[in-house]
């Protein structure tokens, strides 16, 4: 129902705002870890009818998000580089130890889930941990949620041309409206950041970043829809009334996060 969707959004935004404004790295780390655990749990439940995922490694990877703010800065990039081969090593050890009761398909689905869910959430944590991270992180959030909101209302009002069978309710008009709306919100946020928080951010660069991140976020939305169609579910869970599960809520943000981190680090 529509009222459930709006109520959930209105209640969820202040919670996110409070967590990020606290600026306590341990509280933020715990919050991101909880989000990672919930999201990974939804993903594992979704794919269980297609394979036998290595669940314990998915959950362990989720907990590792909390370590991002604890590790010394010089070890973060080394850990990021080593994490992929270490995860692959553990997964193939699982195949060997179980005498192939865990098979190649199982570890592929598990590896994809860790890459799809955990690494992007780590990128969100990394943005927040940078200098002025409490300001910069909102560019990623606005790009994701701003696109979602404006795409939804534009599609409802004037959406006539369907975009893809992957997500039949989405329209071309909605996708364009979502990007325009997100860019406008990011420019307004930039004005506030420059005027009141001492930032010196180029409006032209932010407009370009906004377009890029909005498009990436919409691809993330379609990606989540394609996964749900493949495993034959409507939502990843019913945890958030009107929105589905945690993964339904952050599907565009997790696609945006790595690109947002890279682009924002280039200009700040």
JSON list of C-alpha atoms in Angstrom, two decimals, residues 13 32 52 64 112 115 138 153 194 229-231 264:
[
{"chain": "A", "resi": 13, "resn": "UNK", "atom": "CA", "xyz": [15.53, 8.74, 6.57]},
{"chain": "A", "resi": 32, "resn": "UNK", "atom": "CA", "xyz": [26.92, -0.78, 8.38]},
{"chain": "A", "resi": 52, "resn": "UNK", "atom": "CA", "xyz": [23.54, -24.49, -1.67]},
{"chain": "A", "resi": 64, "resn": "UNK", "atom": "CA", "xyz": [34.28, -7.71, 8.20]},
{"chain": "A", "resi": 112, "resn": "UNK", "atom": "CA", "xyz": [28.88, -13.20, -6.53]},
{"chain": "A", "resi": 115, "resn": "UNK", "atom": "CA", "xyz": [30.94, -9.02, -4.42]},
{"chain": "A", "resi": 138, "resn": "UNK", "atom": "CA", "xyz": [25.28, 12.17, 1.04]},
{"chain": "A", "resi": 153, "resn": "UNK", "atom": "CA", "xyz": [6.73, 9.97, -9.30]},
{"chain": "A", "resi": 194, "resn": "UNK", "atom": "CA", "xyz": [29.63, 25.36, -0.19]},
{"chain": "A", "resi": 229, "resn": "UNK", "atom": "CA", "xyz": [12.98, -12.72, -11.61]},
{"chain": "A", "resi": 230, "resn": "UNK", "atom": "CA", "xyz": [15.59, -15.47, -11.84]},
{"chain": "A", "resi": 231, "resn": "UNK", "atom": "CA", "xyz": [14.88, -16.82, -8.34]},
{"chain": "A", "resi": 264, "resn": "UNK", "atom": "CA", "xyz": [34.68, 11.61, -5.05]}
]
